[in-house]
Amino acid sequence: MTITCFIRYEIDPFKREAFEEYSRNWGQAIPRAGAGLIGYFAPHEGSATTGYGVYNVDSLAAYEAYRARLAASPEGRANYEFAKRERFILKEDRMFLKLASAPHTEWVRP
């Protein structure tokens, strides 16, 4: 069973560009470390302080192995250090969910 990790970030509204750079960096590092990246999402309209990261893993055990690979990779370490140095992430919450609505039908456009 695949599980999806949702990370909710509270970010400094004056450092949105730094969060977007951080997101682009994960766009390369996360798939290389073995997780199925769905995407990172930065504020656009509404809240100027909320961002999300979303990716799939096969299990919590696979998540732990992925996290170890990510932390050991040069690009993962560099991105963690970038976030620590620039301090644009104020809070980070992580939760794991499973898809409950499948199977889906095709999308019909009006």
Tab-separated table of N, CA, C and O in Angstrom:
chain	number	residue	atom	x	y	z
A	1	MET	N	0.845	-1.181	0.000
A	1	MET	CA	0.000	0.000	0.000
A	1	MET	C	0.891	1.245	0.000
A	1	MET	O	1.811	1.357	0.792
A	2	THR	N	0.631	2.151	-0.885
A	2	THR	CA	1.354	3.419	-0.938
A	2	THR	C	0.744	4.381	0.076
A	2	THR	O	-0.476	4.449	0.225
A	3	ILE	N	1.611	5.123	0.750
A	3	ILE	CA	1.147	6.187	1.624
A	3	ILE	C	1.718	7.499	1.111
A	3	ILE	O	2.771	7.529	0.471
A	4	THR	N	0.995	8.558	1.388
A	4	THR	CA	1.405	9.880	0.928
A	4	THR	C	1.765	10.735	2.128
A	4	THR	O	1.003	10.817	3.086
A	5	CYS	N	2.939	11.332	2.056
A	5	CYS	CA	3.399	12.242	3.098
A	5	CYS	C	3.035	13.664	2.674
A	5	CYS	O	3.392	14.102	1.579
A	6	PHE	N	2.311	14.344	3.549
A	6	PHE	CA	1.968	15.744	3.349
A	6	PHE	C	2.752	16.549	4.380
A	6	PHE	O	2.628	16.301	5.575
A	7	ILE	N	3.547	17.496	3.908
A	7	ILE	CA	4.284	18.378	4.811
A	7	ILE	C	3.688	19.770	4.660
A	7	ILE	O	3.621	20.309	3.558
A	8	ARG	N	3.233	20.317	5.769
A	8	ARG	CA	2.709	21.682	5.783
A	8	ARG	C	3.789	22.572	6.384
A	8	ARG	O	4.271	22.320	7.476
A	9	TYR	N	4.176	23.593	5.631
A	9	TYR	CA	5.198	24.529	6.075
A	9	TYR	C	4.557	25.867	6.406
A	9	TYR	O	3.738	26.375	5.638
A	10	GLU	N	4.951	26.435	7.519
A	10	GLU	CA	4.660	27.837	7.789
A	10	GLU	C	5.950	28.569	7.458
A	10	GLU	O	7.009	28.263	8.014
A	11	ILE	N	5.864	29.496	6.501
A	11	ILE	CA	7.070	30.170	6.022
A	11	ILE	C	6.996	31.673	6.287
A	11	ILE	O	5.912	32.248	6.424
A	12	ASP	N	8.148	32.282	6.362
A	12	ASP	CA	8.250	33.731	6.513
A	12	ASP	C	7.709	34.366	5.227
A	12	ASP	O	8.221	34.077	4.135
A	13	PRO	N	6.687	35.217	5.306
A	13	PRO	CA	6.096	35.776	4.087
A	13	PRO	C	7.057	36.664	3.303
A	13	PRO	O	6.843	36.912	2.119
A	14	PHE	N	8.125	37.115	3.929
A	14	PHE	CA	9.094	37.953	3.238
A	14	PHE	C	10.215	37.131	2.612
A	14	PHE	O	11.141	37.687	2.011
A	15	LYS	N	10.127	35.790	2.763
A	15	LYS	CA	11.160	34.913	2.207
A	15	LYS	C	10.544	33.825	1.328
A	15	LYS	O	11.036	32.708	1.274
A	16	ARG	N	9.478	34.170	0.632
A	16	ARG	CA	8.816	33.191	-0.237
A	16	ARG	C	9.735	32.700	-1.346
A	16	ARG	O	9.691	31.531	-1.725
A	17	GLU	N	10.578	33.592	-1.874
A	17	GLU	CA	11.489	33.181	-2.940
A	17	GLU	C	12.463	32.120	-2.441
A	17	GLU	O	12.831	31.203	-3.183
A	18	ALA	N	12.891	32.222	-1.191
A	18	ALA	CA	13.796	31.214	-0.631
A	18	ALA	C	13.081	29.872	-0.517
A	18	ALA	O	13.659	28.824	-0.816
A	19	PHE	N	11.800	29.891	-0.115
A	19	PHE	CA	11.035	28.645	-0.049
A	19	PHE	C	10.890	28.038	-1.443
A	19	PHE	O	10.968	26.823	-1.606
A	20	GLU	N	10.693	28.860	-2.456
A	20	GLU	CA	10.575	28.349	-3.822
A	20	GLU	C	11.891	27.730	-4.296
A	20	GLU	O	11.879	26.696	-4.961
A	21	GLU	N	13.012	28.321	-3.941
A	21	GLU	CA	14.307	27.728	-4.287
A	21	GLU	C	14.481	26.387	-3.570
A	21	GLU	O	14.914	25.398	-4.164
A	22	TYR	N	14.143	26.353	-2.298
A	22	TYR	CA	14.172	25.128	-1.497
A	22	TYR	C	13.316	24.045	-2.156
A	22	TYR	O	13.733	22.895	-2.281
A	23	SER	N	12.145	24.428	-2.615
A	23	SER	CA	11.225	23.497	-3.283
A	23	SER	C	11.827	22.947	-4.566
A	23	SER	O	11.749	21.743	-4.834
A	24	ARG	N	12.407	23.820	-5.378
A	24	ARG	CA	13.041	23.366	-6.628
A	24	ARG	C	14.190	22.396	-6.335
A	24	ARG	O	14.369	21.397	-7.042
A	25	ASN	N	14.942	22.685	-5.284
A	25	ASN	CA	16.037	21.783	-4.906
A	25	ASN	C	15.506	20.399	-4.545
A	25	ASN	O	16.073	19.382	-4.950
A	26	TRP	N	14.399	20.338	-3.811
A	26	TRP	CA	13.800	19.040	-3.480
A	26	TRP	C	13.253	18.359	-4.720
A	26	TRP	O	13.185	17.133	-4.771
A	27	GLY	N	12.872	19.132	-5.708
A	27	GLY	CA	12.377	18.554	-6.958
A	27	GLY	C	13.401	17.655	-7.632
A	27	GLY	O	13.039	16.753	-8.387
A	28	GLN	N	14.663	17.872	-7.346
A	28	GLN	CA	15.736	17.027	-7.869
A	28	GLN	C	16.140	15.953	-6.844
A	28	GLN	O	16.323	14.791	-7.193
A	29	ALA	N	16.275	16.346	-5.591
A	29	ALA	CA	16.835	15.459	-4.569
A	29	ALA	C	15.873	14.360	-4.116
A	29	ALA	O	16.303	13.219	-3.906
A	30	ILE	N	14.605	14.666	-3.948
A	30	ILE	CA	13.654	13.680	-3.413
A	30	ILE	C	13.499	12.480	-4.337
A	30	ILE	O	13.608	11.340	-3.879
A	31	PRO	N	13.250	12.667	-5.644
A	31	PRO	CA	13.144	11.486	-6.510
A	31	PRO	C	14.430	10.655	-6.542
A	31	PRO	O	14.372	9.423	-6.565
A	32	ARG	N	15.577	11.312	-6.511
A	32	ARG	CA	16.846	10.581	-6.514
A	32	ARG	C	17.027	9.744	-5.248
A	32	ARG	O	17.718	8.727	-5.268
A	33	ALA	N	16.407	10.193	-4.143
A	33	ALA	CA	16.516	9.462	-2.880
A	33	ALA	C	15.482	8.340	-2.775
A	33	ALA	O	15.526	7.559	-1.834
A	34	GLY	N	14.531	8.279	-3.726
A	34	GLY	CA	13.640	7.128	-3.780
A	34	GLY	C	12.187	7.345	-3.424
A	34	GLY	O	11.434	6.377	-3.339
A	35	ALA	N	11.751	8.575	-3.240
A	35	ALA	CA	10.326	8.829	-2.987
A	35	ALA	C	9.672	9.336	-4.270
A	35	ALA	O	10.327	9.935	-5.123
A	36	GLY	N	8.377	9.097	-4.392
A	36	GLY	CA	7.621	9.548	-5.556
A	36	GLY	C	7.083	10.954	-5.325
A	36	GLY	O	5.991	11.124	-4.788
A	37	LEU	N	7.861	11.935	-5.727
A	37	LEU	CA	7.484	13.328	-5.482
A	37	LEU	C	6.258	13.711	-6.301
A	37	LEU	O	6.239	13.561	-7.522
A	38	ILE	N	5.241	14.218	-5.630
A	38	ILE	CA	4.076	14.789	-6.302
A	38	ILE	C	4.353	16.258	-6.560
A	38	ILE	O	4.125	16.759	-7.648
A	39	GLY	N	4.897	16.956	-5.571
A	39	GLY	CA	5.282	18.335	-5.788
A	39	GLY	C	5.396	19.133	-4.514
A	39	GLY	O	4.956	18.702	-3.445
A	40	TYR	N	6.013	20.286	-4.656
A	40	TYR	CA	6.078	21.291	-3.600
A	40	TYR	C	5.241	22.468	-4.076
A	40	TYR	O	5.270	22.813	-5.265
A	41	PHE	N	4.511	23.065	-3.164
A	41	PHE	CA	3.552	24.114	-3.507
A	41	PHE	C	3.819	25.333	-2.641
A	41	PHE	O	3.852	25.235	-1.413
A	42	ALA	N	3.995	26.478	-3.289
A	42	ALA	CA	4.272	27.743	-2.609
A	42	ALA	C	3.023	28.617	-2.631
A	42	ALA	O	2.150	28.446	-3.484
A	43	PRO	N	2.934	29.579	-1.723
A	43	PRO	CA	1.775	30.475	-1.702
A	43	PRO	C	1.599	31.212	-3.029
A	43	PRO	O	2.576	31.597	-3.668
A	44	HIS	N	0.351	31.348	-3.413
A	44	HIS	CA	0.025	32.095	-4.633
A	44	HIS	C	-1.068	33.119	-4.332
A	44	HIS	O	-0.866	34.305	-4.527
A	45	GLU	N	-2.210	32.669	-3.897
A	45	GLU	CA	-3.316	33.538	-3.485
A	45	GLU	C	-3.744	33.110	-2.089
A	45	GLU	O	-3.559	31.957	-1.712
A	46	GLY	N	-4.342	34.004	-1.364
A	46	GLY	CA	-4.769	33.655	-0.012
A	46	GLY	C	-3.602	33.796	0.941
A	46	GLY	O	-2.944	34.822	0.983
A	47	SER	N	-3.316	32.749	1.687
A	47	SER	CA	-2.245	32.778	2.671
A	47	SER	C	-0.892	33.039	2.012
A	47	SER	O	-0.560	32.461	0.987
A	48	ALA	N	-0.116	33.913	2.619
A	48	ALA	CA	1.240	34.175	2.138
A	48	ALA	C	2.262	33.410	2.961
A	48	ALA	O	3.452	33.569	2.773
A	49	THR	N	1.771	32.555	3.877
A	49	THR	CA	2.688	31.901	4.810
A	49	THR	C	2.604	30.379	4.800
A	49	THR	O	3.274	29.734	5.598
A	50	THR	N	1.812	29.777	3.909
A	50	THR	CA	1.637	28.329	3.923
A	50	THR	C	2.126	27.713	2.624
A	50	THR	O	1.738	28.135	1.540
A	51	GLY	N	2.992	26.706	2.760
A	51	GLY	CA	3.468	25.930	1.629
A	51	GLY	C	3.308	24.452	1.942
A	51	GLY	O	3.128	24.065	3.100
A	52	TYR	N	3.380	23.623	0.902
A	52	TYR	CA	3.218	22.174	1.082
A	52	TYR	C	4.252	21.425	0.268
A	52	TYR	O	4.639	21.844	-0.815
A	53	GLY	N	4.634	20.267	0.791
A	53	GLY	CA	5.406	19.269	0.060
A	53	GLY	C	4.631	17.971	0.120
A	53	GLY	O	4.105	17.615	1.176
A	54	VAL	N	4.531	17.260	-1.017
A	54	VAL	CA	3.718	16.043	-1.077
A	54	VAL	C	4.476	14.984	-1.874
A	54	VAL	O	4.904	15.237	-2.996
A	55	TYR	N	4.636	13.804	-1.271
A	55	TYR	CA	5.287	12.705	-1.980
A	55	TYR	C	4.776	11.366	-1.475
A	55	TYR	O	4.221	11.266	-0.392
A	56	ASN	N	4.969	10.330	-2.307
A	56	ASN	CA	4.535	8.976	-1.987
A	56	ASN	C	5.714	8.104	-1.605
A	56	ASN	O	6.804	8.239	-2.166
A	57	VAL	N	5.451	7.195	-0.665
A	57	VAL	CA	6.384	6.140	-0.298
A	57	VAL	C	5.581	4.853	-0.140
A	57	VAL	O	4.363	4.891	0.051
A	58	ASP	N	6.260	3.725	-0.213
A	58	ASP	CA	5.565	2.441	-0.154
A	58	ASP	C	5.101	2.065	1.250
A	58	ASP	O	4.114	1.342	1.400
A	59	SER	N	5.798	2.535	2.271
A	59	SER	CA	5.467	2.174	3.649
A	59	SER	C	6.235	3.098	4.588
A	59	SER	O	7.124	3.840	4.143
A	60	LEU	N	5.951	3.016	5.870
A	60	LEU	CA	6.713	3.811	6.827
A	60	LEU	C	8.159	3.334	6.909
A	60	LEU	O	9.070	4.136	7.096
A	61	ALA	N	8.381	2.038	6.725
A	61	ALA	CA	9.758	1.526	6.691
A	61	ALA	C	10.499	2.089	5.477
A	61	ALA	O	11.667	2.495	5.583
A	62	ALA	N	9.833	2.144	4.328
A	62	ALA	CA	10.437	2.728	3.126
A	62	ALA	C	10.702	4.217	3.340
A	62	ALA	O	11.704	4.758	2.856
A	63	TYR	N	9.824	4.891	4.066
A	63	TYR	CA	10.005	6.308	4.388
A	63	TYR	C	11.290	6.511	5.199
A	63	TYR	O	12.075	7.411	4.906
A	64	GLU	N	11.491	5.669	6.203
A	64	GLU	CA	12.690	5.796	7.044
A	64	GLU	C	13.956	5.598	6.211
A	64	GLU	O	14.935	6.331	6.378
A	65	ALA	N	13.955	4.614	5.318
A	65	ALA	CA	15.119	4.372	4.459
A	65	ALA	C	15.336	5.540	3.496
A	65	ALA	O	16.476	5.976	3.273
A	66	TYR	N	14.253	6.066	2.936
A	66	TYR	CA	14.338	7.224	2.042
A	66	TYR	C	14.923	8.432	2.771
A	66	TYR	O	15.803	9.122	2.252
A	67	ARG	N	14.444	8.691	3.992
A	67	ARG	CA	14.928	9.842	4.758
A	67	ARG	C	16.434	9.724	5.034
A	67	ARG	O	17.159	10.716	4.986
A	68	ALA	N	16.884	8.517	5.320
A	68	ALA	CA	18.317	8.307	5.563
A	68	ALA	C	19.113	8.582	4.286
A	68	ALA	O	20.174	9.232	4.336
A	69	ARG	N	18.622	8.111	3.141
A	69	ARG	CA	19.316	8.366	1.870
A	69	ARG	C	19.332	9.854	1.550
A	69	ARG	O	20.347	10.391	1.092
A	70	LEU	N	18.224	10.523	1.780
A	70	LEU	CA	18.135	11.958	1.497
A	70	LEU	C	19.110	12.745	2.373
A	70	LEU	O	19.830	13.613	1.881
A	71	ALA	N	19.155	12.429	3.658
A	71	ALA	CA	20.046	13.135	4.582
A	71	ALA	C	21.518	12.877	4.264
A	71	ALA	O	22.367	13.728	4.517
A	72	ALA	N	21.815	11.711	3.695
A	72	ALA	CA	23.196	11.364	3.367
A	72	ALA	C	23.647	11.906	2.015
A	72	ALA	O	24.844	11.974	1.746
A	73	SER	N	22.706	12.319	1.175
A	73	SER	CA	23.066	12.798	-0.163
A	73	SER	C	23.624	14.219	-0.092
A	73	SER	O	23.191	15.021	0.734
A	74	PRO	N	24.578	14.552	-0.953
A	74	PRO	CA	25.124	15.919	-0.952
A	74	PRO	C	24.046	16.983	-1.197
A	74	PRO	O	24.039	18.025	-0.538
A	75	GLU	N	23.121	16.716	-2.127
A	75	GLU	CA	22.085	17.721	-2.415
A	75	GLU	C	21.078	17.827	-1.277
A	75	GLU	O	20.578	18.918	-0.986
A	76	GLY	N	20.797	16.727	-0.598
A	76	GLY	CA	19.903	16.775	0.562
A	76	GLY	C	20.528	17.564	1.700
A	76	GLY	O	19.893	18.445	2.286
A	77	ARG	N	21.792	17.259	2.008
A	77	ARG	CA	22.489	17.995	3.076
A	77	ARG	C	22.559	19.485	2.755
A	77	ARG	O	22.334	20.329	3.622
A	78	ALA	N	22.846	19.809	1.498
A	78	ALA	CA	22.946	21.222	1.098
A	78	ALA	C	21.611	21.937	1.269
A	78	ALA	O	21.578	23.086	1.722
A	79	ASN	N	20.510	21.277	0.934
A	79	ASN	CA	19.210	21.937	1.048
A	79	ASN	C	18.794	22.104	2.513
A	79	ASN	O	18.217	23.129	2.878
A	80	TYR	N	19.086	21.105	3.344
A	80	TYR	CA	18.817	21.261	4.785
A	80	TYR	C	19.613	22.434	5.343
A	80	TYR	O	19.101	23.239	6.122
A	81	GLU	N	20.880	22.548	4.950
A	81	GLU	CA	21.726	23.654	5.423
A	81	GLU	C	21.228	24.999	4.910
A	81	GLU	O	21.266	25.999	5.629
A	82	PHE	N	20.766	25.036	3.669
A	82	PHE	CA	20.194	26.260	3.097
A	82	PHE	C	19.012	26.726	3.941
A	82	PHE	O	18.922	27.905	4.314
A	83	ALA	N	18.103	25.817	4.282
A	83	ALA	CA	16.933	26.177	5.088
A	83	ALA	C	17.347	26.644	6.480
A	83	ALA	O	16.792	27.618	7.007
A	84	LYS	N	18.313	25.967	7.057
A	84	LYS	CA	18.780	26.337	8.402
A	84	LYS	C	19.421	27.727	8.385
A	84	LYS	O	19.173	28.550	9.270
A	85	ARG	N	20.223	27.982	7.371
A	85	ARG	CA	20.942	29.259	7.261
A	85	ARG	C	19.987	30.421	6.987
A	85	ARG	O	20.094	31.488	7.588
A	86	GLU	N	19.043	30.228	6.069
A	86	GLU	CA	18.158	31.320	5.637
A	86	GLU	C	16.937	31.505	6.537
A	86	GLU	O	16.283	32.542	6.474
A	87	ARG	N	16.590	30.490	7.312
A	87	ARG	CA	15.527	30.563	8.322
A	87	ARG	C	14.169	31.014	7.772
A	87	ARG	O	13.475	31.820	8.382
A	88	PHE	N	13.796	30.514	6.621
A	88	PHE	CA	12.502	30.869	6.038
A	88	PHE	C	11.391	29.934	6.486
A	88	PHE	O	10.216	30.260	6.345
A	89	ILE	N	11.727	28.779	7.032
A	89	ILE	CA	10.713	27.852	7.548
A	89	ILE	C	10.530	28.142	9.034
A	89	ILE	O	11.464	28.021	9.826
A	90	LEU	N	9.305	28.532	9.399
A	90	LEU	CA	8.999	28.843	10.786
A	90	LEU	C	8.451	27.625	11.525
A	90	LEU	O	8.647	27.489	12.729
A	91	LYS	N	7.760	26.761	10.788
A	91	LYS	CA	7.148	25.575	11.385
A	91	LYS	C	6.936	24.547	10.287
A	91	LYS	O	6.669	24.901	9.140
A	92	GLU	N	7.030	23.274	10.651
A	92	GLU	CA	6.862	22.188	9.689
A	92	GLU	C	6.069	21.072	10.360
A	92	GLU	O	6.424	20.611	11.438
A	93	ASP	N	4.963	20.659	9.749
A	93	ASP	CA	4.139	19.557	10.244
A	93	ASP	C	4.049	18.496	9.165
A	93	ASP	O	3.855	18.810	7.988
A	94	ARG	N	4.166	17.242	9.563
A	94	ARG	CA	4.180	16.127	8.624
A	94	ARG	C	3.088	15.139	9.010
A	94	ARG	O	2.920	14.825	10.184
A	95	MET	N	2.346	14.663	8.008
A	95	MET	CA	1.354	13.619	8.258
A	95	MET	C	1.350	12.647	7.093
A	95	MET	O	1.758	12.980	5.980
A	96	PHE	N	0.906	11.438	7.373
A	96	PHE	CA	0.871	10.376	6.371
A	96	PHE	C	-0.578	9.948	6.171
A	96	PHE	O	-1.284	9.664	7.146
A	97	LEU	N	-1.007	9.924	4.914
A	97	LEU	CA	-2.377	9.556	4.582
A	97	LEU	C	-2.367	8.489	3.507
A	97	LEU	O	-1.404	8.350	2.754
A	98	LYS	N	-3.471	7.735	3.438
A	98	LYS	CA	-3.618	6.764	2.350
A	98	LYS	C	-4.773	7.208	1.462
A	98	LYS	O	-5.735	7.840	1.912
A	99	LEU	N	-4.682	6.892	0.187
A	99	LEU	CA	-5.710	7.237	-0.781
A	99	LEU	C	-6.948	6.397	-0.507
A	99	LEU	O	-6.880	5.168	-0.483
A	100	ALA	N	-8.072	7.043	-0.301
A	100	ALA	CA	-9.306	6.336	0.012
A	100	ALA	C	-10.353	6.455	-1.089
A	100	ALA	O	-11.366	5.761	-1.038
A	101	SER	N	-10.135	7.277	-2.092
A	101	SER	CA	-11.164	7.533	-3.105
A	101	SER	C	-10.999	6.721	-4.380
A	101	SER	O	-11.835	6.805	-5.268
A	102	ALA	N	-9.949	5.926	-4.508
A	102	ALA	CA	-9.709	5.161	-5.739
A	102	ALA	C	-10.651	3.962	-5.823
A	102	ALA	O	-11.083	3.445	-4.793
A	103	PRO	N	-10.981	3.493	-7.000
A	103	PRO	CA	-10.472	3.979	-8.288
A	103	PRO	C	-11.227	5.219	-8.746
A	103	PRO	O	-12.404	5.402	-8.446
A	104	HIS	N	-10.534	6.057	-9.472
A	104	HIS	CA	-11.113	7.291	-9.985
A	104	HIS	C	-11.602	7.084	-11.417
A	104	HIS	O	-11.024	6.315	-12.171
A	105	THR	N	-12.621	7.812	-11.758
A	105	THR	CA	-13.098	7.810	-13.127
A	105	THR	C	-12.332	8.879	-13.913
A	105	THR	O	-11.619	9.689	-13.335
A	106	GLU	N	-12.470	8.880	-15.217
A	106	GLU	CA	-11.820	9.903	-16.019
A	106	GLU	C	-12.434	11.262	-15.734
A	106	GLU	O	-13.631	11.384	-15.443
A	107	TRP	N	-11.590	12.282	-15.843
A	107	TRP	CA	-12.036	13.644	-15.637
A	107	TRP	C	-12.832	14.095	-16.847
A	107	TRP	O	-12.361	14.002	-17.992
A	108	VAL	N	-14.046	14.611	-16.625
A	108	VAL	CA	-14.901	15.097	-17.705
A	108	VAL	C	-14.920	16.613	-17.642
A	108	VAL	O	-15.264	17.192	-16.613
A	109	ARG	N	-14.557	17.241	-18.738
A	109	ARG	CA	-14.601	18.709	-18.786
A	109	ARG	C	-15.985	19.147	-19.268
A	109	ARG	O	-16.530	18.560	-20.189
A	110	PRO	N	-16.521	20.183	-18.623
A	110	PRO	CA	-17.850	20.682	-19.040
A	110	PRO	C	-17.818	21.268	-20.433
A	110	PRO	O	-16.851	21.677	-20.949
